[in-house]
mmCIF file of C-alpha atoms in Angstrom:
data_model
loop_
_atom_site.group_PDB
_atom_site.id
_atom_site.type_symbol
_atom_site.label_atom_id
_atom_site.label_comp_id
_atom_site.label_asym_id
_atom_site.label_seq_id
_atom_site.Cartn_x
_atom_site.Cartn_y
_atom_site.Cartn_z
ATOM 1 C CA UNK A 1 4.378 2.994 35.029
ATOM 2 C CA UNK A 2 7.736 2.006 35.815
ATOM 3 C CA UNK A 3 10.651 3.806 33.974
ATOM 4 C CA UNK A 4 14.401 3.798 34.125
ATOM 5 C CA UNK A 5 16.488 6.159 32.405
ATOM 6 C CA UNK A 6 20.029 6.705 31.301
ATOM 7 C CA UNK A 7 20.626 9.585 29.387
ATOM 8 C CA UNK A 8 24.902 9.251 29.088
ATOM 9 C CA UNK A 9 24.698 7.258 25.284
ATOM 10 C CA UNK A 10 28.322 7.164 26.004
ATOM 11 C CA UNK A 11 30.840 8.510 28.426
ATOM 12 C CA UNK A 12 34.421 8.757 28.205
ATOM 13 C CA UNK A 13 37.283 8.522 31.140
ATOM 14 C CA UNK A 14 40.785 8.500 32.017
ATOM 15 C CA UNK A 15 42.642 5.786 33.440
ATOM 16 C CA UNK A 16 42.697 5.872 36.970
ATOM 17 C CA UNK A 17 40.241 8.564 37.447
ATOM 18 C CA UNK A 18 36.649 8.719 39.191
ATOM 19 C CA UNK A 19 33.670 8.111 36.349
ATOM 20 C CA UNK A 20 30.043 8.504 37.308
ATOM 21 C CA UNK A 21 27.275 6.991 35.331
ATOM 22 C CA UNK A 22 23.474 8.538 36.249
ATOM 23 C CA UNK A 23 20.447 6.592 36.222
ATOM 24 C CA UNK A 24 17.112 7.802 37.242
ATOM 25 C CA UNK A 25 13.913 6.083 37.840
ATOM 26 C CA UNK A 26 10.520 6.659 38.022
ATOM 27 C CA UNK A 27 8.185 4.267 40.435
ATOM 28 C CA UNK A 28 5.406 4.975 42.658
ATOM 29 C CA UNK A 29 5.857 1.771 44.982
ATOM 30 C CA UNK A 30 7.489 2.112 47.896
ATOM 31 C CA UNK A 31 9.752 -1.053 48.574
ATOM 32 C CA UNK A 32 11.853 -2.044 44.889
ATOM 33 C CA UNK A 33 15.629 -2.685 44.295
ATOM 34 C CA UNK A 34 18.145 -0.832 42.043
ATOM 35 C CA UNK A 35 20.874 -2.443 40.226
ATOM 36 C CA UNK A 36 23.528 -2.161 38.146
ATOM 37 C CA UNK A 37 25.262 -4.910 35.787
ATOM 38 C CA UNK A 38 28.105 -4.476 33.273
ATOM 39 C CA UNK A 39 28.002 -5.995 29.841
ATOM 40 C CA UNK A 40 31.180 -6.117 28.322
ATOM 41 C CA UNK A 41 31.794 -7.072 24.562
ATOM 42 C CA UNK A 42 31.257 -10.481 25.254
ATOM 43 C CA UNK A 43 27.676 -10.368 25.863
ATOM 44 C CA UNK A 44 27.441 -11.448 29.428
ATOM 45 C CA UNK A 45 25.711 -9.580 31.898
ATOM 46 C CA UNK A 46 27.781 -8.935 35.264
ATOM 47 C CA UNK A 47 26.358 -7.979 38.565
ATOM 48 C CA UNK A 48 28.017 -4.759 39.667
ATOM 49 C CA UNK A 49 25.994 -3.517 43.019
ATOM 50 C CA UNK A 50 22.345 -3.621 44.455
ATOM 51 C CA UNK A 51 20.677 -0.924 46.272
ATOM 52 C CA UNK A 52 17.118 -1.404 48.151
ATOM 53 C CA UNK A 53 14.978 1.155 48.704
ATOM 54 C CA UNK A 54 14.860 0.868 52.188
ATOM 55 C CA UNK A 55 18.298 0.724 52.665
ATOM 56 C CA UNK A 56 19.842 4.117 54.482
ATOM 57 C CA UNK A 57 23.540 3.252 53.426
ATOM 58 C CA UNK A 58 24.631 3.322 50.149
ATOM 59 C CA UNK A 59 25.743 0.484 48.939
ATOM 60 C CA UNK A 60 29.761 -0.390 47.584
ATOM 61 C CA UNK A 61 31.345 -2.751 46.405
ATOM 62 C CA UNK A 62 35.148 -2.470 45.837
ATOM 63 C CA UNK A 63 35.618 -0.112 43.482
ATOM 64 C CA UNK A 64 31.970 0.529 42.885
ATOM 65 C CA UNK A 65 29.502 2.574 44.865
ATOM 66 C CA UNK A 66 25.992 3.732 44.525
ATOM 67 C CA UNK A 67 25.029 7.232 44.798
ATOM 68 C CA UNK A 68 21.413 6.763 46.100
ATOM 69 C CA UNK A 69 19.431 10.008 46.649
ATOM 70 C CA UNK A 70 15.804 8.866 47.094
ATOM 71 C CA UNK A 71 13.784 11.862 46.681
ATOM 72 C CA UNK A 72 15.534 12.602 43.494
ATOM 73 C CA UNK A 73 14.926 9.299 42.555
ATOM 74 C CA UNK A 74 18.455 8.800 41.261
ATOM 75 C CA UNK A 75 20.835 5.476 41.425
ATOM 76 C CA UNK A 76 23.962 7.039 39.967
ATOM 77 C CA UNK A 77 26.956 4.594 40.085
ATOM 78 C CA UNK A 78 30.377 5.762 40.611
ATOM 79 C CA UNK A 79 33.855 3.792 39.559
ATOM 80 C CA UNK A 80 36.673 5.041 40.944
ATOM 81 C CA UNK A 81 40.061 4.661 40.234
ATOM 82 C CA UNK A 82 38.857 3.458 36.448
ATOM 83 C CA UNK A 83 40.759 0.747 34.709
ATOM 84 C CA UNK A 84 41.315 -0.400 30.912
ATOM 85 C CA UNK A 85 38.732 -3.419 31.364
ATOM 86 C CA UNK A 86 35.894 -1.262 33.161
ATOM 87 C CA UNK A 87 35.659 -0.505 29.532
ATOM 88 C CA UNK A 88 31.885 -1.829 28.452
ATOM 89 C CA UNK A 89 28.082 -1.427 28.628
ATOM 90 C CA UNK A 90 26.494 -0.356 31.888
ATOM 91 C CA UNK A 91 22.654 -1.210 32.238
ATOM 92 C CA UNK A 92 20.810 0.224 35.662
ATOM 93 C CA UNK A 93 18.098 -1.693 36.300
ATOM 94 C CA UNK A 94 15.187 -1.654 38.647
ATOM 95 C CA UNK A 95 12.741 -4.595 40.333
ATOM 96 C CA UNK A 96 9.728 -4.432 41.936
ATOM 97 C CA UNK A 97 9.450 -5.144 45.418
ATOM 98 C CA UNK A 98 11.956 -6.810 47.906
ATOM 99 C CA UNK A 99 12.015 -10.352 47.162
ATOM 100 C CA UNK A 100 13.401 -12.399 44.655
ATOM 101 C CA UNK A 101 12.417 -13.092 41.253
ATOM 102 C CA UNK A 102 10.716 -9.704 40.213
ATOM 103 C CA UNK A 103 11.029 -8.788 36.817
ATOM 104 C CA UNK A 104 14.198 -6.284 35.624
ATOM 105 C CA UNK A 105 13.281 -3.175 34.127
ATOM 106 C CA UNK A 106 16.392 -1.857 32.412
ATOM 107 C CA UNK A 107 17.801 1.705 31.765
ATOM 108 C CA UNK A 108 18.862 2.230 27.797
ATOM 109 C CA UNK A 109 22.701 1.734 29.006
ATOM 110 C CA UNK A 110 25.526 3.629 29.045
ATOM 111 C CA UNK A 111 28.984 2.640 27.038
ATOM 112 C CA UNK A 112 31.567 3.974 28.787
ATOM 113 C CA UNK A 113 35.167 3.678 27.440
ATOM 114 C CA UNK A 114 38.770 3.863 29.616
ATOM 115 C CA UNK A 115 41.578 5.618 28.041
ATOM 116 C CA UNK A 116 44.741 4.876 28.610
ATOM 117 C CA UNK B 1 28.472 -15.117 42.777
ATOM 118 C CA UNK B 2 26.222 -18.265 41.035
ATOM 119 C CA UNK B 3 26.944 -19.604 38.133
ATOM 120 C CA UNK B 4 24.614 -19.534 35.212
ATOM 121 C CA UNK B 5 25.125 -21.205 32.087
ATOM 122 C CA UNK B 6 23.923 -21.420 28.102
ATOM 123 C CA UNK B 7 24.272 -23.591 25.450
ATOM 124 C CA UNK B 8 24.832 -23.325 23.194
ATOM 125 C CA UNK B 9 26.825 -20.023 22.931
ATOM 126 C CA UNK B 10 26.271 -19.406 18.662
ATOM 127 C CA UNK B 11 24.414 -21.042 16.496
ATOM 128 C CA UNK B 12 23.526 -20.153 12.893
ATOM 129 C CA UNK B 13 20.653 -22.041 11.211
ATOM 130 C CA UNK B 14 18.318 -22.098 8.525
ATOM 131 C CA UNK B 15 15.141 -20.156 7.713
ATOM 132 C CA UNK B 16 12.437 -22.537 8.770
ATOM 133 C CA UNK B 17 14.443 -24.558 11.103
ATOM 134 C CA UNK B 18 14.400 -24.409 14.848
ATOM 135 C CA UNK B 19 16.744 -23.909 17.491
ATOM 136 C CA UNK B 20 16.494 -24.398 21.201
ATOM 137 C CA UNK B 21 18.823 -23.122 23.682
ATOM 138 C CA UNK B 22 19.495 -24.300 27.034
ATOM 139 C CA UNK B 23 19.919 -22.152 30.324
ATOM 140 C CA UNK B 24 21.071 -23.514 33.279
ATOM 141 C CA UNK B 25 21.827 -22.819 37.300
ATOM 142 C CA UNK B 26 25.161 -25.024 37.864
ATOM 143 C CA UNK B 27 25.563 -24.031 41.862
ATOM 144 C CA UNK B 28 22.084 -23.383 42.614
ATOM 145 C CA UNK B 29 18.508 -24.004 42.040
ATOM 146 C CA UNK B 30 16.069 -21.329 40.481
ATOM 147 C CA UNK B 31 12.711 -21.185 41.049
ATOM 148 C CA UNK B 32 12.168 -18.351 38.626
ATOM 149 C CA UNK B 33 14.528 -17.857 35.026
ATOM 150 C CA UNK B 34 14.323 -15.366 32.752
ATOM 151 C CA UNK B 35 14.762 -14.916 29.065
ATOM 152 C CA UNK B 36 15.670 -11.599 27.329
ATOM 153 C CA UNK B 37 16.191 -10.818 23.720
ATOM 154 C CA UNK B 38 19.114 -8.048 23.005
ATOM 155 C CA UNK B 39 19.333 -6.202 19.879
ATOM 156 C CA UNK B 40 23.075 -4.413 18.976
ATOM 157 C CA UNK B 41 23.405 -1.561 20.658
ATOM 158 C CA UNK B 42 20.248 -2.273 22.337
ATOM 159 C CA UNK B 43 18.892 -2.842 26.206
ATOM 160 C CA UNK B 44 18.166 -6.067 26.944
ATOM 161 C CA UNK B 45 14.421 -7.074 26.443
ATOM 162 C CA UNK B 46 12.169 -9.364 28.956
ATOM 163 C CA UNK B 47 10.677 -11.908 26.679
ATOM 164 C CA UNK B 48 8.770 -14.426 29.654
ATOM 165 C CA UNK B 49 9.518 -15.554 33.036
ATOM 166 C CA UNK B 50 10.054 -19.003 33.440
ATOM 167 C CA UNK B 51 8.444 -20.979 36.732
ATOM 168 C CA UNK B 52 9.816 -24.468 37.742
ATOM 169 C CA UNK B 53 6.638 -26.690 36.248
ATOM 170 C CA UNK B 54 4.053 -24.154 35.096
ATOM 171 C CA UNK B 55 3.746 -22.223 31.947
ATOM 172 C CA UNK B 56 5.771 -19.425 31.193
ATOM 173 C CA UNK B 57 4.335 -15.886 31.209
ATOM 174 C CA UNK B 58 5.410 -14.268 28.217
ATOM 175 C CA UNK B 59 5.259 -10.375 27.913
ATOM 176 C CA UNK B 60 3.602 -8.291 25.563
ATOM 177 C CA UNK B 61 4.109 -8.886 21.786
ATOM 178 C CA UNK B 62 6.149 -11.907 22.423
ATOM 179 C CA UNK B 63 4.630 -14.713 20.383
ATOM 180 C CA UNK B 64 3.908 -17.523 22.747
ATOM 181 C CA UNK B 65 4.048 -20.401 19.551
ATOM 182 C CA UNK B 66 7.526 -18.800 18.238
ATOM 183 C CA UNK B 67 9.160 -18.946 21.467
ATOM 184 C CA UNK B 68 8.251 -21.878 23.249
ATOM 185 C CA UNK B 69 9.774 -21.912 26.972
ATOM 186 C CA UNK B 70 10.021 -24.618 29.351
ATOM 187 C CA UNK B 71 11.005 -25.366 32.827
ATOM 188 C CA UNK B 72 11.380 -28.507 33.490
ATOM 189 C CA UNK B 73 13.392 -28.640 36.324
ATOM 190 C CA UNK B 74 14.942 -26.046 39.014
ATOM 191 C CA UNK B 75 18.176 -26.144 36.966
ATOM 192 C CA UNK B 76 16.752 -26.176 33.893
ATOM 193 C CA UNK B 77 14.715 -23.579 31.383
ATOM 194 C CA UNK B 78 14.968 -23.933 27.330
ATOM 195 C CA UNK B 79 13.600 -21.293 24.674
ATOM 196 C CA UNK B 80 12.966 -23.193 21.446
ATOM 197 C CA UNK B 81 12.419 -20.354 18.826
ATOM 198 C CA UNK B 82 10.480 -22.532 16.417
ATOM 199 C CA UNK B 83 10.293 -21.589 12.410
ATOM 200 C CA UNK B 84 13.403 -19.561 12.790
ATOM 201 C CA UNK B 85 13.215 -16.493 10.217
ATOM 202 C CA UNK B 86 15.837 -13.673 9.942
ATOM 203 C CA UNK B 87 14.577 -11.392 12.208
ATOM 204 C CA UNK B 88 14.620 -13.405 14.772
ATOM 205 C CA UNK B 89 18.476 -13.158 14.627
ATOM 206 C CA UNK B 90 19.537 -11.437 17.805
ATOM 207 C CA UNK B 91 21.055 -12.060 21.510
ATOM 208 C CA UNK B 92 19.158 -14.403 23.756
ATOM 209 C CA UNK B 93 20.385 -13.855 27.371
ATOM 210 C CA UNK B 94 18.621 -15.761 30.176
ATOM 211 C CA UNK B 95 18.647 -15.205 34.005
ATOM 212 C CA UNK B 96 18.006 -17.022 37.435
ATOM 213 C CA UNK B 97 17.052 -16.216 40.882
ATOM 214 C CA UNK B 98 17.659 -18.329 43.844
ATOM 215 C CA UNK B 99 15.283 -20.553 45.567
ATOM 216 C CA UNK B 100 15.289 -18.682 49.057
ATOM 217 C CA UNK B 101 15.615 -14.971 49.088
ATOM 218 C CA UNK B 102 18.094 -13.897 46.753
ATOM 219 C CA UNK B 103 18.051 -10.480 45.587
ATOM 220 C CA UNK B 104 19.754 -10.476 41.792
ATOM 221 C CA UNK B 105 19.109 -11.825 39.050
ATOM 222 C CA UNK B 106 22.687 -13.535 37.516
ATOM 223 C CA UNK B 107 22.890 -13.920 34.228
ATOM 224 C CA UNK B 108 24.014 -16.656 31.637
ATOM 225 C CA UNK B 109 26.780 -15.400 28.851
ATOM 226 C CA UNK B 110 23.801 -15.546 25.836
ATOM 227 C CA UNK B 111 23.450 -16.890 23.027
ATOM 228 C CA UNK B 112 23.831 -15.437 19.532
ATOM 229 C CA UNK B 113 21.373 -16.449 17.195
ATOM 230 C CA UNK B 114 21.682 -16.228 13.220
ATOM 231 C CA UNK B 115 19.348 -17.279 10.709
ATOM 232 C CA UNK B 116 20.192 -17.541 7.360
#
């Protein structure tokens, strides 16, 4: 069975610095996609970064990167240089297969919060 | 990025009453939408998939008659929760996915649902 898992409930950070957020997953096919989206306060459900599994490179995106080590079966993100609204939810999230309209499996989130 | 919407954003109702809500691809058309149910606090839950003119597949434990789902068109899915009760107060949150060969899912800003 298919399993995500984010085991940061919370994380804290400091303005400006570097913040990673783990996510593992557990999957025994070989081709699926990784993702991670941002849910602020609002509600709303922002795409951050995408990661496929047969990608070599890890994948960034401005200020966001993905830290994809595929034996360990690990799709950490990292934020760098966090600011005040990076402040929110963060759900990983992982799809069957390459093409579009899989189902999302989602990690239990992590809130992370931006001091000043 | 496209541009999913839902309407409406809140809506409180009475027990026994029933409330659709609308989800909708402005700048793009879906073949495949998806509708999640989010607790507080909570990951976000895959209720069914919605497919352009065929029934929707609903997931385990979802009741098919107290969340009707229909697609009618590749812009268009609506959830109708029918016989609202209290506990089905939550966040509904749907999703899209392109017609050719998109690989995310983007996500409509939810709708909060309380019934009185």
């Amino acid at each position: 069975a298919q399993k995500i898992t984010q085991t940061q409930p919370g994380m804290f950070v400091q303005e400006k610095e570097a913040v990673t957020l783990d996510c593992t997953y557990d999957t025994s096919d070989q081709s699926y996609g990784l993702f991670w989206y941002k849910q602020p306060s609002s509600g709303e459900m922002i795409f951050l970064i995408y990661q496929g599994s047969y990608d070599e490179q890890n994948a960034t995106e401005g200020r966001y990167s993905l830290n994809f080590q595929k034996a360990r079966k690990s799709a950490n993100l990292v934020i760098s240089a966090s600011q005040l609204g990076d402040s929110a939810m963060y759900f990983c999230a992982m799809r069957r297969g390459y093409n579009q309209g899989g189902k999302l499996i989602f990690g239990q989130g992590t809130e992370l919060s931006v001091k000043p | 990025g496209a541009v999913v919407s839902q309407h409406p954003s809140r809506v409180i109702c009475k027990s026994g009453t029933s409330v659709k809500i609308e989800c909708r691809s402005l700048d793009f058309q879906a073949t495949t939408m998806f509708w999640y149910r989010q607790f507080p606090k909570q990951s976000l839950m895959l209720m069914a998939t919605s497919n352009e003119g065929s029934k929707a597949t609903y997931e385990q434990g979802v009741e098919k008659d107290k969340f009707l789902i229909n697609h009618a068109s590749l812009t268009l899915s609506t959830l109708t929760v029918t016989s609202a009760h209290p506990e089905d107060s939550s966040f509904y949150i749907c999703s899209a996915t392109r017609l050719a060969g998109a690989e995310t899912q983007y996500f409509g800003p939810g709708t909060r649902l309380l019934v009185l």
